[in-house]
PDB file of C-alpha atoms in Angstrom:
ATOM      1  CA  UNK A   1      -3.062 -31.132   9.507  1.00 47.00           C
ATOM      2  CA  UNK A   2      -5.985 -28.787  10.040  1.00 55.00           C
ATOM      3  CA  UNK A   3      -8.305 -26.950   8.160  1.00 59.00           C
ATOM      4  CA  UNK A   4      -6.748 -23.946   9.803  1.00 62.00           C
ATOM      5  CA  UNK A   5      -2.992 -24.571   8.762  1.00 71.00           C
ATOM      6  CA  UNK A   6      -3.892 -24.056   4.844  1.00 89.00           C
ATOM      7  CA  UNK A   7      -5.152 -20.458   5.955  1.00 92.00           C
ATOM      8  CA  UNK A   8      -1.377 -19.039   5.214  1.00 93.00           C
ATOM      9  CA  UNK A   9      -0.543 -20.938   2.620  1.00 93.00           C
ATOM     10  CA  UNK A  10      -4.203 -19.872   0.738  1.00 93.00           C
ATOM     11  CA  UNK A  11      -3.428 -16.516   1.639  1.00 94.00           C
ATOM     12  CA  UNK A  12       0.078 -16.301   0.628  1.00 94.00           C
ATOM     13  CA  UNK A  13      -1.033 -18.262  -2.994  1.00 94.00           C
ATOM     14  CA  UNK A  14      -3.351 -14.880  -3.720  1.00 94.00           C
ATOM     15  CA  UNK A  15       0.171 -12.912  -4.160  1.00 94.00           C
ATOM     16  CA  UNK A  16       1.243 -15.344  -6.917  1.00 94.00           C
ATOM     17  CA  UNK A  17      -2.220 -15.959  -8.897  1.00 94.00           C
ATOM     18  CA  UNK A  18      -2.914 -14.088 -12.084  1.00 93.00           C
ATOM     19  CA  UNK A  19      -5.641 -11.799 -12.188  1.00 91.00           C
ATOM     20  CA  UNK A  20      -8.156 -14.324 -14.060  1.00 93.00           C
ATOM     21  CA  UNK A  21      -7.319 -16.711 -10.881  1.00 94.00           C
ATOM     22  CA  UNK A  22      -8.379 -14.409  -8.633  1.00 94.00           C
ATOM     23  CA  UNK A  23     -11.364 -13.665  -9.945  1.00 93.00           C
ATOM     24  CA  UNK A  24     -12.446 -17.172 -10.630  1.00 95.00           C
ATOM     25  CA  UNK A  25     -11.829 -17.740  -6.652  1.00 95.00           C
ATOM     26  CA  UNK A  26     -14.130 -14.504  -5.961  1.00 93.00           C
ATOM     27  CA  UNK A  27     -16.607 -16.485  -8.063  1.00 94.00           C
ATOM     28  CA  UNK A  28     -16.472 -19.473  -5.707  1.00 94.00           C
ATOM     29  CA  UNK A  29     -15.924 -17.472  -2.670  1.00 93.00           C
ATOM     30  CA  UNK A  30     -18.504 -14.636  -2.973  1.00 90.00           C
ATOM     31  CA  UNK A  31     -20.867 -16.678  -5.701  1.00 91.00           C
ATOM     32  CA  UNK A  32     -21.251 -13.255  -7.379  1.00 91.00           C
ATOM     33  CA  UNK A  33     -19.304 -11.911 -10.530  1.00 92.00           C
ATOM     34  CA  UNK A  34     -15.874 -10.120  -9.191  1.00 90.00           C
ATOM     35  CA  UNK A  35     -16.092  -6.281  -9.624  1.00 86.00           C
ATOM     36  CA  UNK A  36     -13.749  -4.124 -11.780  1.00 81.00           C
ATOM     37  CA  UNK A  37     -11.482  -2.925  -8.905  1.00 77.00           C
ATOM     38  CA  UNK A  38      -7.600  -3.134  -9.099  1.00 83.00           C
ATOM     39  CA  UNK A  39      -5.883  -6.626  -8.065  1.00 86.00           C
ATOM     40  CA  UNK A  40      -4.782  -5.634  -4.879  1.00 88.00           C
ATOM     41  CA  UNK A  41      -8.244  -4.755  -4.116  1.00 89.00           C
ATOM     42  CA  UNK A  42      -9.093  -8.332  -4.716  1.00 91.00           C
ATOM     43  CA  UNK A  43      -6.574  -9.321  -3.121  1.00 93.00           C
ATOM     44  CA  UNK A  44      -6.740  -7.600   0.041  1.00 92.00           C
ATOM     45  CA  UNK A  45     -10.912  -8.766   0.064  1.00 92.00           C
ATOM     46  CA  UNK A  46     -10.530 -12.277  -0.801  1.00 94.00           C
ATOM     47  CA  UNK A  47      -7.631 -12.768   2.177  1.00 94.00           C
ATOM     48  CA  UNK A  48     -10.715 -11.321   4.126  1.00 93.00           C
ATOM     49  CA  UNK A  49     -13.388 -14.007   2.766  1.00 93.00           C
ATOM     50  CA  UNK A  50     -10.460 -16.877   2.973  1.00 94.00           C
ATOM     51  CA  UNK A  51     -10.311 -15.739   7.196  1.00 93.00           C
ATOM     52  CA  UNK A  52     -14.152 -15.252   7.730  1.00 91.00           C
ATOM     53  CA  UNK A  53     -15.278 -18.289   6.157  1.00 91.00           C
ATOM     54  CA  UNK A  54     -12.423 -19.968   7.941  1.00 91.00           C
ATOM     55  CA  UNK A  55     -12.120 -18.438  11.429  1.00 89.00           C
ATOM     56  CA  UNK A  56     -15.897 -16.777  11.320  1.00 90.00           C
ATOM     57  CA  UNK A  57     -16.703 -13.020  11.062  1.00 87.00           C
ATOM     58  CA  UNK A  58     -17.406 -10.060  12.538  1.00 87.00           C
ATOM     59  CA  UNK A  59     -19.729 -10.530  16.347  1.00 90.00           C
ATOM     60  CA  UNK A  60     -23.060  -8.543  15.416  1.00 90.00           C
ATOM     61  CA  UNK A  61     -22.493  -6.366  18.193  1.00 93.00           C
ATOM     62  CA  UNK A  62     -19.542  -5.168  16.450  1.00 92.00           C
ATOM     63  CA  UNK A  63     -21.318  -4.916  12.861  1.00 88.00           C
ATOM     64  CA  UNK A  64     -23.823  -3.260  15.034  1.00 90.00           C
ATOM     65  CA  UNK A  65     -21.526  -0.656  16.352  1.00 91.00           C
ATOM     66  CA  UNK A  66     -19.790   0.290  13.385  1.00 87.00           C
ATOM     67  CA  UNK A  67     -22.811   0.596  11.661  1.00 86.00           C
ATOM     68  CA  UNK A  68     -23.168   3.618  14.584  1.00 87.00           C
ATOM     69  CA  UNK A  69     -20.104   5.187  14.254  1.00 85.00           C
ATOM     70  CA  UNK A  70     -20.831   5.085  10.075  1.00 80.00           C
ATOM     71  CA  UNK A  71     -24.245   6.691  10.998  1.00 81.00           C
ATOM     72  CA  UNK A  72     -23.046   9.144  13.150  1.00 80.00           C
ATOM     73  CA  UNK A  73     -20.026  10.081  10.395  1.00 76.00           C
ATOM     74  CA  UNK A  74     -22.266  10.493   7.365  1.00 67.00           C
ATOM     75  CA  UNK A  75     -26.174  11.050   9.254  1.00 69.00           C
ATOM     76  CA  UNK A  76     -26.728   7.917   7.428  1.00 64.00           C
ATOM     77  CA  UNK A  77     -26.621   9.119   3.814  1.00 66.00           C
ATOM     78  CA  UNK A  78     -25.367   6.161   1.708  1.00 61.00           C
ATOM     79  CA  UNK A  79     -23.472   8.115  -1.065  1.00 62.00           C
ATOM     80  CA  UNK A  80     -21.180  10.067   1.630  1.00 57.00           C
ATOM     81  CA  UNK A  81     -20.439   6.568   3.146  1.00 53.00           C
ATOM     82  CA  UNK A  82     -19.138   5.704  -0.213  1.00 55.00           C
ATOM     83  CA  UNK A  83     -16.687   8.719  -0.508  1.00 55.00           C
ATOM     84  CA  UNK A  84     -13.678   8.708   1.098  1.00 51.00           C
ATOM     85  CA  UNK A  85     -13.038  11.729   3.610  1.00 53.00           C
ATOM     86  CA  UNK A  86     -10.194  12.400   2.841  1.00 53.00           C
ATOM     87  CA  UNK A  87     -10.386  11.529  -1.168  1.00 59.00           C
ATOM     88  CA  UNK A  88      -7.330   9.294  -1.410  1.00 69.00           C
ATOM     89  CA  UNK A  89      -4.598  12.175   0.152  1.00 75.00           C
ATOM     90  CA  UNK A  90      -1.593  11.420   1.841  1.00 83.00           C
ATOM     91  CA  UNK A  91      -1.719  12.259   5.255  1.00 85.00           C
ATOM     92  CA  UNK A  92      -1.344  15.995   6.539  1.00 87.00           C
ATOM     93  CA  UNK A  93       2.513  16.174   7.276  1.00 89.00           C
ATOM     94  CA  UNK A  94       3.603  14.223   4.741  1.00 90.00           C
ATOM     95  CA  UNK A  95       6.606  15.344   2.861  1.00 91.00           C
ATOM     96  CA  UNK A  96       6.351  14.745  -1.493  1.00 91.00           C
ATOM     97  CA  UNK A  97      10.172  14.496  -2.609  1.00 92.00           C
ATOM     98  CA  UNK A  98      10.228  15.136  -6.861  1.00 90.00           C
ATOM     99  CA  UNK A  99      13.936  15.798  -7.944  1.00 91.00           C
ATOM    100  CA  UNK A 100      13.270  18.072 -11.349  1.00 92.00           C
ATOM    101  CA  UNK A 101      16.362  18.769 -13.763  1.00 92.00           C
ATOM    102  CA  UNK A 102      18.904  18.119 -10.820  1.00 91.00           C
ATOM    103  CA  UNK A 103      17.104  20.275  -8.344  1.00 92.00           C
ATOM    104  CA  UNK A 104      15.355  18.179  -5.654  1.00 93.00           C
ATOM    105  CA  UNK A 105      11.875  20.031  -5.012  1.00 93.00           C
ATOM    106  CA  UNK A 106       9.815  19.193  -1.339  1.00 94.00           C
ATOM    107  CA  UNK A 107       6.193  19.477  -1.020  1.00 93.00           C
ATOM    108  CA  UNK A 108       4.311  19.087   2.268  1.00 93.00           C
ATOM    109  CA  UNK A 109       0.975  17.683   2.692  1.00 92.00           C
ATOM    110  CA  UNK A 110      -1.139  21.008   4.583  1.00 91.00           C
ATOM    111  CA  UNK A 111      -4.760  20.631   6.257  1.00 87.00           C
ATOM    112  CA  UNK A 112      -5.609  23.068   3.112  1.00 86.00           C
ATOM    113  CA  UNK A 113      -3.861  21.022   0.252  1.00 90.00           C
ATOM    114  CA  UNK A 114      -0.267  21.592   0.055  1.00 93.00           C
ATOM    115  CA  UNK A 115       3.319  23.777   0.924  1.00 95.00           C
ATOM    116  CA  UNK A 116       5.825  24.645  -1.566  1.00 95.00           C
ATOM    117  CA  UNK A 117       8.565  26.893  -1.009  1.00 95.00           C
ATOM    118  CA  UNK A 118       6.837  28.515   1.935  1.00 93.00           C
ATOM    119  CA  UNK A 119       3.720  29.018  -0.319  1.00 94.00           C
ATOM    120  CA  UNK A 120       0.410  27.600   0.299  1.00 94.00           C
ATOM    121  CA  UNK A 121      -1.215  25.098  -3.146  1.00 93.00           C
ATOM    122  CA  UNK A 122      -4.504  24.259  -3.348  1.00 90.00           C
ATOM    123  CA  UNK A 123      -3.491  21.303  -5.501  1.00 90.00           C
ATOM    124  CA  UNK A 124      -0.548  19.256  -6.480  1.00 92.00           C
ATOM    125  CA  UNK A 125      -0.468  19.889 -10.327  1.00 93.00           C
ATOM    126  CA  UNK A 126      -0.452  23.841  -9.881  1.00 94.00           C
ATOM    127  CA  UNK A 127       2.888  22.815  -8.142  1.00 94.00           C
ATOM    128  CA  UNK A 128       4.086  20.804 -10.667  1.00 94.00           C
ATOM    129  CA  UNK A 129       3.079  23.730 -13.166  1.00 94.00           C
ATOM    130  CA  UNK A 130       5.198  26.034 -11.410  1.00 95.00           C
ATOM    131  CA  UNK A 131       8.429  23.619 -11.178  1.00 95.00           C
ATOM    132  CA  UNK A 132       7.886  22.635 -14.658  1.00 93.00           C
ATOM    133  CA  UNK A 133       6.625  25.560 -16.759  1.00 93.00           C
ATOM    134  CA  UNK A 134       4.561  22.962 -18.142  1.00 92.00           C
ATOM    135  CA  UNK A 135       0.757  21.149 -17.346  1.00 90.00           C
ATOM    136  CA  UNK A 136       1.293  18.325 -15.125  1.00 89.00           C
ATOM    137  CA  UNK A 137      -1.480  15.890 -13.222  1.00 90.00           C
ATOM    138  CA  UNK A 138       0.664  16.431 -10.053  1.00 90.00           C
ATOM    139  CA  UNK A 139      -0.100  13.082  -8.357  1.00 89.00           C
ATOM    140  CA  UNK A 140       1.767  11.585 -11.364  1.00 89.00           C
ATOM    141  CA  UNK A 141       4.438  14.427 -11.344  1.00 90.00           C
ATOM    142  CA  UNK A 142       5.251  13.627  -7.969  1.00 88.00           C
ATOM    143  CA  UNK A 143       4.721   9.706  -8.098  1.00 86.00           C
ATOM    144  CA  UNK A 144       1.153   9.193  -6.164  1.00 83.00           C
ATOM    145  CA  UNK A 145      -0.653   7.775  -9.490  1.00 75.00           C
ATOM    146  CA  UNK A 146       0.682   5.929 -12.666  1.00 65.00           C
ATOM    147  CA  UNK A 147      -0.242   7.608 -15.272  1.00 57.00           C
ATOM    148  CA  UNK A 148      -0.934   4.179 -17.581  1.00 57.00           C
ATOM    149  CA  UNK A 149      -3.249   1.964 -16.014  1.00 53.00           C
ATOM    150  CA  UNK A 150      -2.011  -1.323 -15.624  1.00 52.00           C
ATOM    151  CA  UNK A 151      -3.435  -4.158 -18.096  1.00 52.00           C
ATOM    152  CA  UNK A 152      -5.741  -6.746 -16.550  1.00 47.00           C
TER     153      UNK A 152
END
């Protein structure tokens, strides 16, 4: 057996560990305190550091050219590299399905925000006011975002 065959099984083991195990493997695998993200953000970035220690990482030509393409995205500003473009959105097109007191209501994601009923939104929850008659945050109203946060 190889080094290389444990790869999937190390991976797949990140699914099942609690959230204290993965963070005591970020300790060994980044030697640096885990930050305060979600689980499948550790998750998804310790698979990474499992593969690049394993298999090696990126060429520097290609660190090199998407360090370009960042550059010529943001003009090098750090904080806009840090901020999402299109802040977390579904994708333009999408359709939002929320059935409300039997009647099934369909939103679609616009370039400008959002469609309901043939009207233009600027934001989900002003949607969610008008179905409901009541004050909604309309990415939990129509399922994007739980409203509790999960414990850690």
């Amino acid at each position: 057996m190889t080094t290389h065959d444990a790869i999937p099984a190390r991976l797949a083991a990140l699914k099942t560990a609690t959230t204290l195990e993965l963070k005591a493997q970020w300790r060994d695998l980044f030697d640096s305190e885990p930050p305060p993200f979600n689980r499948r953000y550790l998750e998804s970035r310790l698979a990474y550091r499992i593969q690049e220690l394993a298999y090696g990482g990126l060429k520097p030509e290609t660190i090199r050219r998407l360090e370009r393409l960042g550059e010529e995205l943001d003009g090098g500003d750090r904080k806009k590299s840090r901020v999402r473009a299109d802040q977390g959105r579904p994708i333009i097109g999408t359709r939002l399905i929320r059935e409300w007191q039997g009647v099934e209501h369909v939103v679609t994601v616009t370039a400008d925000g959002f469609e309901w009923q043939g009207r233009p939104y600027k934001s989900l929850s002003a949607i969610a006011r008008a179905i409901t008659g009541t004050r909604w945050n309309g990415w939990v109203f129509f399922g994007l975002r739980n409203h509790r946060r999960r414990p850690r």
